mmCIF file of C-alpha atoms and ligand atoms in Angstrom:
data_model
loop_
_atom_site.group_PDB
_atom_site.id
_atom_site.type_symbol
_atom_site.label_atom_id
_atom_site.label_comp_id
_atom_site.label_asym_id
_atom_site.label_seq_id
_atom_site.Cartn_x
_atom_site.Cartn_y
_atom_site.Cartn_z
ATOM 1 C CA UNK A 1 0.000 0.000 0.000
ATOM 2 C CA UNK A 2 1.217 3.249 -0.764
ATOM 3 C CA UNK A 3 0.766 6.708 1.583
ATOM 4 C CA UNK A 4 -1.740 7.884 -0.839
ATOM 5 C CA UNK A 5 -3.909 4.853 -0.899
ATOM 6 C CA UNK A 6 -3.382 4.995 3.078
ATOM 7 C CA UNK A 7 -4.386 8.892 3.133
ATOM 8 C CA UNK A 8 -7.276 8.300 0.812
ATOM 9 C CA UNK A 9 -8.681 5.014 3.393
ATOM 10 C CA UNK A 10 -8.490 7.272 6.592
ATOM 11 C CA UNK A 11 -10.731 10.255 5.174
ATOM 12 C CA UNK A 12 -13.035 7.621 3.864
ATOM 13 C CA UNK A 13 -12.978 6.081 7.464
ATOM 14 C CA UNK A 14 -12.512 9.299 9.411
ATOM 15 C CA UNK A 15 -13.347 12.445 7.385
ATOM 16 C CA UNK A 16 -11.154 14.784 6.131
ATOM 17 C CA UNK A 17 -7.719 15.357 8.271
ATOM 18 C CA UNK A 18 -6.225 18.182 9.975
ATOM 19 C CA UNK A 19 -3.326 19.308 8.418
ATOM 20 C CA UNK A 20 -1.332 18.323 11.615
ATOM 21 C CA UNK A 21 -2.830 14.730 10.932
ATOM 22 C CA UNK A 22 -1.545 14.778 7.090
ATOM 23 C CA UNK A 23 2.344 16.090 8.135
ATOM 24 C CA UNK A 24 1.975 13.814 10.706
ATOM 25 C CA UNK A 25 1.063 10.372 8.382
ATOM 26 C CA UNK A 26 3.035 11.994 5.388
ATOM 27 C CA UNK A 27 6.259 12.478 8.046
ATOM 28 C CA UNK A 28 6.046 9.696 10.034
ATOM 29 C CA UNK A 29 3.677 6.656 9.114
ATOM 30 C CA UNK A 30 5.792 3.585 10.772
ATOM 31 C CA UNK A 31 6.118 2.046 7.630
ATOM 32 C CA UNK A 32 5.589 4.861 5.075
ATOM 33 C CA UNK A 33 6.368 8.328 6.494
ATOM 34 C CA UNK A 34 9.103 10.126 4.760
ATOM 35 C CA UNK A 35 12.004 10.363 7.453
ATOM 36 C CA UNK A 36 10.855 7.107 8.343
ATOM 37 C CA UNK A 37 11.690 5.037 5.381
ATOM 38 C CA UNK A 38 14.764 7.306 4.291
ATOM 39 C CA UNK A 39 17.966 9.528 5.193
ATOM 40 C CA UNK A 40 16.688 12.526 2.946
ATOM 41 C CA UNK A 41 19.647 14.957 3.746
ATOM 42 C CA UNK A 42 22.815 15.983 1.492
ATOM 43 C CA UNK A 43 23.246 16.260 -1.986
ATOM 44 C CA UNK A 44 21.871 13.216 -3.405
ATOM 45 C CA UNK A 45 18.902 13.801 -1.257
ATOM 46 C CA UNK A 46 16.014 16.217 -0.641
ATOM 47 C CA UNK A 47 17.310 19.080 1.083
ATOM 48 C CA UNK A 48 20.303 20.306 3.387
ATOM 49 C CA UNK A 49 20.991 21.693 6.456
ATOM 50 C CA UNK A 50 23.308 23.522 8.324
ATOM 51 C CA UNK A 51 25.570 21.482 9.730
ATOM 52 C CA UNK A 52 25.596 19.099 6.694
ATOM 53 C CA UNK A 53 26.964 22.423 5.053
ATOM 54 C CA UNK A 54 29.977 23.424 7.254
ATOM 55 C CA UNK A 55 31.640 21.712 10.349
ATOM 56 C CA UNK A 56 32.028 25.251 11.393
ATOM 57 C CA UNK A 57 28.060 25.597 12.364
ATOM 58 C CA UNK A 58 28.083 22.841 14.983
ATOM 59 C CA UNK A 59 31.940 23.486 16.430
ATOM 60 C CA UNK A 60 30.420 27.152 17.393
ATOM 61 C CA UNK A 61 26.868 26.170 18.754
ATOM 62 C CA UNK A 62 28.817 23.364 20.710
ATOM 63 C CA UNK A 63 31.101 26.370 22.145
ATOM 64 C CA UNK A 64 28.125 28.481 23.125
ATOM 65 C CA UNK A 65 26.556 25.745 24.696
ATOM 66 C CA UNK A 66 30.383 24.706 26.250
ATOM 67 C CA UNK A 67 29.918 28.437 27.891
ATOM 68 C CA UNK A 68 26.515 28.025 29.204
ATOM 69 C CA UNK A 69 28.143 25.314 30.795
ATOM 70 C CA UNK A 70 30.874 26.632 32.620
ATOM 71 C CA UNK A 71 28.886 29.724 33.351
ATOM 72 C CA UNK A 72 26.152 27.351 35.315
ATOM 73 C CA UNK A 73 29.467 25.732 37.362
ATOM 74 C CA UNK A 74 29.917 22.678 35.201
ATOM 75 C CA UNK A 75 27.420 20.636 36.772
ATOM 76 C CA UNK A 76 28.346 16.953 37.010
ATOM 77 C CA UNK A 77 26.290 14.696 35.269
ATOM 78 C CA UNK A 78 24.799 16.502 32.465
ATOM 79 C CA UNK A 79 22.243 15.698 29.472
ATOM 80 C CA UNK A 80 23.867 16.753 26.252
ATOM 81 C CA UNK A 81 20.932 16.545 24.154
ATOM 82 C CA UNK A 82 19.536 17.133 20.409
ATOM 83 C CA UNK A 83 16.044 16.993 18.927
ATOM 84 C CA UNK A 84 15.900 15.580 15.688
ATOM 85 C CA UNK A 85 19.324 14.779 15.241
ATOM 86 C CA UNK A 86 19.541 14.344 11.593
ATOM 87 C CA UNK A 87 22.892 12.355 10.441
ATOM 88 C CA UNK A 88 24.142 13.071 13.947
ATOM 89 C CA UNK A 89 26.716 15.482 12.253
ATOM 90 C CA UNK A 90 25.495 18.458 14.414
ATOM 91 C CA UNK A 91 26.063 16.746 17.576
ATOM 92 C CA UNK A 92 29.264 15.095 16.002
ATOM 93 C CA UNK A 93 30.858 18.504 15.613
ATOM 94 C CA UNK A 94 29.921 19.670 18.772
ATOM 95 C CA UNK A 95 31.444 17.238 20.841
ATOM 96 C CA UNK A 96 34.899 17.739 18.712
ATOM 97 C CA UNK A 97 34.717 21.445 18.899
ATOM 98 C CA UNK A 98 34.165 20.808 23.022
ATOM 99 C CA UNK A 99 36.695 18.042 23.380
ATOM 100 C CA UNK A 100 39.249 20.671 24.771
ATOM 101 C CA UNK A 101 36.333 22.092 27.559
ATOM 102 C CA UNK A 102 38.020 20.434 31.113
ATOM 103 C CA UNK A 103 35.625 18.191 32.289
ATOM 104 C CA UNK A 104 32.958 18.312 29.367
ATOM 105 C CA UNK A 105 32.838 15.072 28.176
ATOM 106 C CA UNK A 106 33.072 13.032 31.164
ATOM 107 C CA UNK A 107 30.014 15.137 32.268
ATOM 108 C CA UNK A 108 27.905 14.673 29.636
ATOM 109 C CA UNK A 109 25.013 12.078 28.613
ATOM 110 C CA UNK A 110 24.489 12.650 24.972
ATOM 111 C CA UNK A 111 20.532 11.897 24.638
ATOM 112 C CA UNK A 112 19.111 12.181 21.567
ATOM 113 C CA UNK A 113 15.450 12.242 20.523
ATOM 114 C CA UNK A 114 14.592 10.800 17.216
ATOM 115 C CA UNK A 115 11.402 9.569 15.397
ATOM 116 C CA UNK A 116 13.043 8.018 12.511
ATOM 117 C CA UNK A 117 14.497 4.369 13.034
ATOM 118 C CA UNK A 118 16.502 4.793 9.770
ATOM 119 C CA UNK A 119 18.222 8.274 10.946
ATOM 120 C CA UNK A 120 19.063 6.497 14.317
ATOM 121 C CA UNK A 121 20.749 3.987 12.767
ATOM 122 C CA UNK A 122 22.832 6.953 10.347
ATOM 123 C CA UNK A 123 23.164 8.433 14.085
ATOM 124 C CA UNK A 124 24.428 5.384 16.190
ATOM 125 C CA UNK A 125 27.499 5.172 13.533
ATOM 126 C CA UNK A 126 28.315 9.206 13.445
ATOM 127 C CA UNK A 127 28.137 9.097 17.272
ATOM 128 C CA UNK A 128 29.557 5.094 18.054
ATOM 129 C CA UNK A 129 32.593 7.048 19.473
ATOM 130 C CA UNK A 130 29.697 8.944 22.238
ATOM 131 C CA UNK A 131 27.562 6.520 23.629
ATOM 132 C CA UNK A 132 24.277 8.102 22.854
ATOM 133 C CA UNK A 133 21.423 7.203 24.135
ATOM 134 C CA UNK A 134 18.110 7.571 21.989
ATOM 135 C CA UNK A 135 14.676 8.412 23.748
ATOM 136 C CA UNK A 136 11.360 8.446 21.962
ATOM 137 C CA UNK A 137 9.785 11.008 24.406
ATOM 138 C CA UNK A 138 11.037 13.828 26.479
ATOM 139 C CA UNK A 139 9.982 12.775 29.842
ATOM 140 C CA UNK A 140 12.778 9.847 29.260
ATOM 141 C CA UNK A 141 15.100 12.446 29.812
ATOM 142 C CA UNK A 142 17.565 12.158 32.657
ATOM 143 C CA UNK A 143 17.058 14.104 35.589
ATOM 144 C CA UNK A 144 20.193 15.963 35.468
ATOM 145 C CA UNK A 145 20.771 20.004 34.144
ATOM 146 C CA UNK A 146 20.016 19.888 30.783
ATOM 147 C CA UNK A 147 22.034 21.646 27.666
ATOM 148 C CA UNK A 148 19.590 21.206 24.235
ATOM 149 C CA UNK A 149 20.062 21.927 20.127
ATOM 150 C CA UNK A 150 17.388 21.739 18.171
ATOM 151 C CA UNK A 151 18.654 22.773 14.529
ATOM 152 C CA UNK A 152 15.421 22.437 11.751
ATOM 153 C CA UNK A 153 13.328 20.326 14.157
ATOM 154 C CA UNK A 154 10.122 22.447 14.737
ATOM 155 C CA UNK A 155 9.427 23.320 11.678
ATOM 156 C CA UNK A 156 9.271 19.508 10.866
ATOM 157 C CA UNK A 157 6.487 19.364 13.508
ATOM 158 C CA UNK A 158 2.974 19.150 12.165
ATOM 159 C CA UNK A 159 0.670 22.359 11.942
ATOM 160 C CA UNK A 160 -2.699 23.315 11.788
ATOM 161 C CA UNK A 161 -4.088 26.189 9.603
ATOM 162 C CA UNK A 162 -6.872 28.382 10.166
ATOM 163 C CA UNK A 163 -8.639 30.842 7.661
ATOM 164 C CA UNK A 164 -10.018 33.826 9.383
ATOM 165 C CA UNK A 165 -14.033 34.191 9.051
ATOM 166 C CA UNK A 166 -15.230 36.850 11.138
ATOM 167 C CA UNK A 167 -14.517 36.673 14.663
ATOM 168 C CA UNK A 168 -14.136 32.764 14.340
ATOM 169 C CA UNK A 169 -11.694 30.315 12.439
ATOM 170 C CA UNK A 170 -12.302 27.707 9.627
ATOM 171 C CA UNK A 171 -9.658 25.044 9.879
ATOM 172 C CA UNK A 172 -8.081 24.068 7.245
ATOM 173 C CA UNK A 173 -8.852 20.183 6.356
ATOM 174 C CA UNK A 174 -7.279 17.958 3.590
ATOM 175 C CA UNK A 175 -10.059 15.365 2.234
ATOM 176 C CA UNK A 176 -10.693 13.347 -0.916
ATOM 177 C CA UNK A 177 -12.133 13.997 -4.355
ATOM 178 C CA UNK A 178 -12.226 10.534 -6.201
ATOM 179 C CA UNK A 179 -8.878 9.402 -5.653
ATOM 180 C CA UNK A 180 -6.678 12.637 -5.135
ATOM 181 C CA UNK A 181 -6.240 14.866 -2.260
ATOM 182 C CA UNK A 182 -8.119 18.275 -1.962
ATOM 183 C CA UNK A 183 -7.762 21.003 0.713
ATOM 184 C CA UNK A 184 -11.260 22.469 2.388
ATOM 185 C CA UNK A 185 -12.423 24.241 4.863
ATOM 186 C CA UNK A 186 -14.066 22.946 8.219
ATOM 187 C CA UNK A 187 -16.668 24.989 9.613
ATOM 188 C CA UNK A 188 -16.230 28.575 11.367
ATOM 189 C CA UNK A 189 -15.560 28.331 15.221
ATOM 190 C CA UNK A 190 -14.063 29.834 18.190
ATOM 191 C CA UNK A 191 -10.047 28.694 18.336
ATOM 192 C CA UNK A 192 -8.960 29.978 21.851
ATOM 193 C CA UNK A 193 -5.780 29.702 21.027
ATOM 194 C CA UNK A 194 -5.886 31.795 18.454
ATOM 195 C CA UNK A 195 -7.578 34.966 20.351
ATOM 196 C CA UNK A 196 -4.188 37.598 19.937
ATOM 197 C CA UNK A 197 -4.440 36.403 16.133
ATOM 198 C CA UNK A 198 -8.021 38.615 15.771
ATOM 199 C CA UNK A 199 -5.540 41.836 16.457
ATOM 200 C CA UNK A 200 -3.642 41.236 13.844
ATOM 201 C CA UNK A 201 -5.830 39.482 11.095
ATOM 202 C CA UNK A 202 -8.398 40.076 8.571
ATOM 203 C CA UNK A 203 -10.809 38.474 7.258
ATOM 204 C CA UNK A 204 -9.112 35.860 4.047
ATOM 205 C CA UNK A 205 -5.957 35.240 6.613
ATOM 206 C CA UNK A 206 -4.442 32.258 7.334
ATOM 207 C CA UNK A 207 -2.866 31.569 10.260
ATOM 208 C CA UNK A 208 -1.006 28.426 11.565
ATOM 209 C CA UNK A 209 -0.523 26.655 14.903
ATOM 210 C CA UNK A 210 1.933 24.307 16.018
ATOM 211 C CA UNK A 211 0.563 22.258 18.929
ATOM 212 C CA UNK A 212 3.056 19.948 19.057
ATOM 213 C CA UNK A 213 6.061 22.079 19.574
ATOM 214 C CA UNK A 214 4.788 23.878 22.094
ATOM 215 C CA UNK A 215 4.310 20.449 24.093
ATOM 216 C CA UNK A 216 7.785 19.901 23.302
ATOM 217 C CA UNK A 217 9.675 22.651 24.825
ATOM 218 C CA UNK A 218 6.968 23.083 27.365
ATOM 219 C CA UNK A 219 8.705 19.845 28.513
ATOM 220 C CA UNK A 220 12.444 21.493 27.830
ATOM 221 C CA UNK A 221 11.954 24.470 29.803
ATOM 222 C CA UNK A 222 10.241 22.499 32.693
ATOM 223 C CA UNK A 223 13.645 20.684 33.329
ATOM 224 C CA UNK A 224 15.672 23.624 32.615
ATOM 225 C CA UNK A 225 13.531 25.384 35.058
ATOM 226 C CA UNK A 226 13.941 23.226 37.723
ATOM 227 C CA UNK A 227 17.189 21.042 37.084
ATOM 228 C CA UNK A 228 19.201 24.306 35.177
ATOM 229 C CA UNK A 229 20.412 24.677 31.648
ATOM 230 C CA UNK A 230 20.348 26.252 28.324
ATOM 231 C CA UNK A 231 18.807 25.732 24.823
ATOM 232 C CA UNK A 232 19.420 26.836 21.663
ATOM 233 C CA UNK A 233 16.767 26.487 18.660
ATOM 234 C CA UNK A 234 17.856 27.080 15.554
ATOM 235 C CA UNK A 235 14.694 27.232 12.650
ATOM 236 C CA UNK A 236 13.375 29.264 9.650
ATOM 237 C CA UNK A 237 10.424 31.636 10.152
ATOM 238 C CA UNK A 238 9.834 34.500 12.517
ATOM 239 C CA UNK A 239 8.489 36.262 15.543
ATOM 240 C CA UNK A 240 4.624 36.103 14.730
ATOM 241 C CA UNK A 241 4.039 33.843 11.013
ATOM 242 C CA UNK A 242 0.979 34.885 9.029
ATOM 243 C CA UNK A 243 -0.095 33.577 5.584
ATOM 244 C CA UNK A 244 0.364 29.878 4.351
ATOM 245 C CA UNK A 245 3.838 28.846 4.970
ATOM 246 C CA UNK A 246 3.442 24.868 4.644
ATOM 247 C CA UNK A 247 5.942 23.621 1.747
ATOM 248 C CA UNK A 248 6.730 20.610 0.301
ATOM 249 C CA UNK A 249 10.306 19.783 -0.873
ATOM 250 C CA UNK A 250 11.778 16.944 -2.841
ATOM 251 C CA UNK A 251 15.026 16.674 -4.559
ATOM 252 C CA UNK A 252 15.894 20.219 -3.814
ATOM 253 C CA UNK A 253 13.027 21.902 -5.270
ATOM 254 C CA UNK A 254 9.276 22.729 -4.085
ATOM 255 C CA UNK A 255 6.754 20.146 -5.092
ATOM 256 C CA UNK A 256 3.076 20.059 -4.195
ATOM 257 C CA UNK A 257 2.007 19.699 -0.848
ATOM 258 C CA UNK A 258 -0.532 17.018 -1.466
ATOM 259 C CA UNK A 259 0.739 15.454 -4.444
ATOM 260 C CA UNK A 260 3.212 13.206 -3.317
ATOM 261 C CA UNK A 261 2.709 12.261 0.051
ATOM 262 C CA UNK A 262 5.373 10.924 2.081
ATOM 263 C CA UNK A 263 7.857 11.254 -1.417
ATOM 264 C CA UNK A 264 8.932 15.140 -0.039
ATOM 265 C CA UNK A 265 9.981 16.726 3.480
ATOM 266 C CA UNK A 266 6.891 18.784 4.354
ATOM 267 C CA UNK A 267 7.997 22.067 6.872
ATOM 268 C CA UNK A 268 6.257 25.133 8.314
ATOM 269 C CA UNK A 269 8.329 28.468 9.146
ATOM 270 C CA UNK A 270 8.431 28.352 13.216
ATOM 271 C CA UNK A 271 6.422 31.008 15.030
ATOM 272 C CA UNK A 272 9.020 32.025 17.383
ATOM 273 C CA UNK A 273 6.662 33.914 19.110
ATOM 274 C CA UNK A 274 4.513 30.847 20.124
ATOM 275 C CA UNK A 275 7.494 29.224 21.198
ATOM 276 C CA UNK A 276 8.402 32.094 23.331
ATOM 277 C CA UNK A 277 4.927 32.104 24.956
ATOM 278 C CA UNK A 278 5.341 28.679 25.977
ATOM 279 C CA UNK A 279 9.331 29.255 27.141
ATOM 280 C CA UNK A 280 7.904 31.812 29.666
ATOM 281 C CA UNK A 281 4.609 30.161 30.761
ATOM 282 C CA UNK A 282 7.079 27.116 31.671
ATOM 283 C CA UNK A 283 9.117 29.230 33.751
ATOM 284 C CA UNK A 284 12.119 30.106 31.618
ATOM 285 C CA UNK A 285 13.484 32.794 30.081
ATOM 286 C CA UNK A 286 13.844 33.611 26.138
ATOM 287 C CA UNK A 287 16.770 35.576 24.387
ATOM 288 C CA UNK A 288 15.931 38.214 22.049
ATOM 289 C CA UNK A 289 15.564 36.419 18.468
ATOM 290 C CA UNK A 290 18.731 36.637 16.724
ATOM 291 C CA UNK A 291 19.469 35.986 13.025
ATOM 292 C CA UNK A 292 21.435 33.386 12.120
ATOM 293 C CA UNK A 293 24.203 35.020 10.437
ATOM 294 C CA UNK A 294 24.259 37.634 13.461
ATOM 295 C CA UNK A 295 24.575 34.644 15.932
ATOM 296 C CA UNK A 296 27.551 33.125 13.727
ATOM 297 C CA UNK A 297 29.340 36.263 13.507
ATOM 298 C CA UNK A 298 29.193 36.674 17.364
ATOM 299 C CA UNK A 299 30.427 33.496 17.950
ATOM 300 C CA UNK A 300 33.494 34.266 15.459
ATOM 301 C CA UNK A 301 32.839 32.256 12.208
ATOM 302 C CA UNK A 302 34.847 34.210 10.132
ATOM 303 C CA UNK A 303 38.013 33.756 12.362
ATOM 304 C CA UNK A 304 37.180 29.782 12.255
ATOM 305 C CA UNK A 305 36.906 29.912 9.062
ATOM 306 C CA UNK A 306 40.522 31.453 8.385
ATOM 307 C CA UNK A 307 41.905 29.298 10.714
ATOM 308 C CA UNK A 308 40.552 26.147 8.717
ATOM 309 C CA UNK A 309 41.404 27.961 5.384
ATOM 310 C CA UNK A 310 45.419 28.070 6.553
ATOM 311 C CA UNK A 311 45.497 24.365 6.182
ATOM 312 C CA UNK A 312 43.461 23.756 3.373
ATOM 313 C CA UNK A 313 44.042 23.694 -0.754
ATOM 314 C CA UNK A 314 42.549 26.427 -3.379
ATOM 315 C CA UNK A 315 39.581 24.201 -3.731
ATOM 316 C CA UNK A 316 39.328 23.633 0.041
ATOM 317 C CA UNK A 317 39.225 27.363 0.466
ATOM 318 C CA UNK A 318 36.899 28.235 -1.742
ATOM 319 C CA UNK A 319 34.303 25.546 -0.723
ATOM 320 C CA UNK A 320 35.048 26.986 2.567
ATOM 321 C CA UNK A 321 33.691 30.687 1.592
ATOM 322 C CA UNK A 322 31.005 29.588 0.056
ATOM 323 C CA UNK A 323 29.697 27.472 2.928
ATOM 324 C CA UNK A 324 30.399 31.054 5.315
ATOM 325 C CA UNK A 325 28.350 32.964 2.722
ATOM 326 C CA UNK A 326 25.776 30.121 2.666
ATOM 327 C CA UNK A 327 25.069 30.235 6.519
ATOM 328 C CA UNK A 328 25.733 33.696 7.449
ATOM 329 C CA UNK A 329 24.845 35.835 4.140
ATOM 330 C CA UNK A 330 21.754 38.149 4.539
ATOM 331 C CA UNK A 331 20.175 36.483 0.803
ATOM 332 C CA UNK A 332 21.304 33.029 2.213
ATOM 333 C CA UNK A 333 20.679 31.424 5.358
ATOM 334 C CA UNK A 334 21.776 34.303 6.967
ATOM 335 C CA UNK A 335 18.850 36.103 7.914
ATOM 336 C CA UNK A 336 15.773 33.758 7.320
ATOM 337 C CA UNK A 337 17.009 31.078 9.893
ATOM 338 C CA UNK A 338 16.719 32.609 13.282
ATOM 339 C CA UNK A 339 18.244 31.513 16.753
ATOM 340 C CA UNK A 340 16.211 31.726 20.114
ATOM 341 C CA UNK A 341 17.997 30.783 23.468
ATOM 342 C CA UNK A 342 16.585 29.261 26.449
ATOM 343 C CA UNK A 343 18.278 29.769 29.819
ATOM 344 C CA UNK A 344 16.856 29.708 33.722
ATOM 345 C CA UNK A 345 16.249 32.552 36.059
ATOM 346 C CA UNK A 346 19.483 34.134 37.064
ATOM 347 C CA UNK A 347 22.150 32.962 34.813
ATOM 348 C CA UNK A 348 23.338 34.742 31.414
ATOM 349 C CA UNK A 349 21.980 33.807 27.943
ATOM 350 C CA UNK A 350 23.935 31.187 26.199
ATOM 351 C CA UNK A 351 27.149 33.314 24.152
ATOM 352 C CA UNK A 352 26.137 34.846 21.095
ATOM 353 C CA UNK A 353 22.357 35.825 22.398
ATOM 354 C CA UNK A 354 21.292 38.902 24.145
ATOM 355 C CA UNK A 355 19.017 38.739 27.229
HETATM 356 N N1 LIG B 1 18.857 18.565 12.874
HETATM 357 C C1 LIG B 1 19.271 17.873 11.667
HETATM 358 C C2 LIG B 1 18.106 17.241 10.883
HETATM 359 C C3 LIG B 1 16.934 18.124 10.554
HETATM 360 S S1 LIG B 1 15.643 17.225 9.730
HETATM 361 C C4 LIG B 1 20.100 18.781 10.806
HETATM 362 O O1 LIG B 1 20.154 19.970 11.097
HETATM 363 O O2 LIG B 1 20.701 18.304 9.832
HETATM 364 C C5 LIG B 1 14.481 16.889 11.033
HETATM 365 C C6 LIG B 1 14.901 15.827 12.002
HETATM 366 O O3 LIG B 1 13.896 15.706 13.014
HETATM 367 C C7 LIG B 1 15.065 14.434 11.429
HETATM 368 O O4 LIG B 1 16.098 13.783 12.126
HETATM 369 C C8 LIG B 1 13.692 13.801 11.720
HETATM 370 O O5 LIG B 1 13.693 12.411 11.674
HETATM 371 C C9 LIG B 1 13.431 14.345 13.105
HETATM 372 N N2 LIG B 1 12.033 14.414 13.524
HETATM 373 C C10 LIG B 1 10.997 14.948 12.833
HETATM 374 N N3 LIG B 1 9.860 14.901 13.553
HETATM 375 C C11 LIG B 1 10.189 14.340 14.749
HETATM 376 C C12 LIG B 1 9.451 14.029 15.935
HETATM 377 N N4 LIG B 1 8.160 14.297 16.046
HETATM 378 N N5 LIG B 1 10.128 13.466 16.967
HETATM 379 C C13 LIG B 1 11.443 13.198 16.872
HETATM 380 N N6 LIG B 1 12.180 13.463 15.776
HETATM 381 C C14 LIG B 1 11.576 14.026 14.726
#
């Protein structure tokens, strides 16, 4: 059976689907979700991320977070941990960049939360050397201080979309027409949730929601709270998203959101704000968002990337500029990806963040 055919049996048994529901099937079915069946990162596959671009992204967000560390008095066990891991090459680079930190690695627990079985297993060979341990949910976590990444995880989290109609919301559904998939619209009600979006919308808007994240870090900044810590999330998007931001992407270029299902990554830009709502209602603090290339710059990319460049070929160095213009260049990844940190009470933000 193939996602489609699965798809088009649910609304037949269930009624149309949430979009949440859809990402959520067309992500991770067991059998026939997309990062379940397949590593879709790099070159030959889908799309690419950061730290599959340049070592130099995870050596410096492993050195903020080597900071936070020493600022909180290098607590003694630690969780090291990383949502959505990828090929494990963030976290790989991170815990070279930190090998020199006194006391760093014997402290730490790497923990890694993962849905896909196939990216674990790409993970448990980038990270043999680490002794990870993989958890499925975030209450597994180890009650120790915690010190998080989360680099192009939450906006792999499903959404729901809402159409303003009046002083109510029609949710955007995905059902069936013969045998392919069709967006509708649900009927107008009251979404809560949504009650700051009537300030800001008209009527024709669409605005989206992502439940599941804020569960997530509702969890994160729960331990921080109480055990101490730091985060940092790294995502595309921005403070408050408005406007239909769901894409679909397959061999490096946008497809149709319902036309192959479970063939492309599906994403949403993050609503930073929403996550900030939750950091603070779970008793943490929030830095002030930060762009990407701002956050890099801080943290002294370009001096990184000289010091590589003096023991590298022409070729090397020239990769090597382009990957620092890839992640840090305004018209790159430089100013759509954003960074938000998440630290406790009375300690500083992680480096590179402003309270
Ligand atoms: N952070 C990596 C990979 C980003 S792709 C990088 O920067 O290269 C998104 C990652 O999140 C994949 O590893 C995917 O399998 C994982 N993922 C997506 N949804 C998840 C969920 N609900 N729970 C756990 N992991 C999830």
């Amino acid at each position: 059976m193939t996602l489609q055919d699965h798809l088009l049996r649910r609304i037949r048994a269930e009624g149309p689907l949430t979009v949440a529901a859809y990402m959520q099937d067309c992500l991770l079915h067991p059998e026939l979700g997309y990062y379940t069946t397949r590593d879709p990162l790099g070159s030959a596959g889908d799309f690419t991320t950061a730290p599959e671009i340049s070592q130099m992204f995870g050596e410096l967000l492993g050195l903020s977070l080597a900071q936070a560390w020493l600022d909180r008095g290098s607590p003694t066990p630690f969780t090291l941990a990383e949502l959505g891991p990828g090929r494990g090459t963030l976290m790989a680079d991170i815990l070279r960049a930190t090998r020199g930190v006194p006391g760093f690695h014997d402290a730490a627990q790497v923990v890694l939360l993962e849905a896909s079985p196939t990216l674990r297993a790409v993970q448990a060979e980038t990270l043999s050397a680490y002794e990870p341990r993989w958890i499925d949910r975030l209450d597994e976590l180890p009650k120790t201080p915690l010190f998080l990444v989360a680099n192009e995880f939450f906006d792999a989290l499903p959404i729901r979309q809402f159409l303003r109609d009046g002083d109510g919301w029609r949710e955007r559904l995905v059902g069936a027409q013969d045998e392919t998939l069709v967006f509708g619209l649900a009927e107008r009600a009251a979404q809560p949730a949504l009650a700051h979006r009537l300030e800001d919308t008209r009527d024709g808007d669409l605005v989206e929601l992502c439940e599941a994240g804020t569960a997530i870090l509702d969890e994160v900044c729960t331990r921080i709270a109480t055990q101490g810590g730091a985060a940092l999330c790294v995502d595309y998007g921005d403070w408050r998203s408005l406007g239909d931001t769901l894409q679909a992407l397959r061999k490096h270029t946008h497809s149709e959101v319902l036309q192959t299902p479970g063939q492309a990554d599906l994403t949403a830009h993050v609503d930073f704000e929403a996550l900030a709502t939750s950091i603070a209602a779970a008793g943490c603090r929030f830095t002030r968002l930060t762009t990407q290339g701002v956050f890099l710059e801080r943290l002294g990319i370009t001096d990184r990337a000289r010091a590589l460049a003096a023991r590298m070929d022409d070729a090397g160095v020239e990769t090597l500029i382009a990957a620092h213009r890839r992640l840090t260049h305004p018209e790159e990844m430089g100013n759509l990806f954003k960074v938000l940190g998440i630290y406790a009470g009375d300690t500083l933000p992680p480096p590179g963040l402003d309270a």
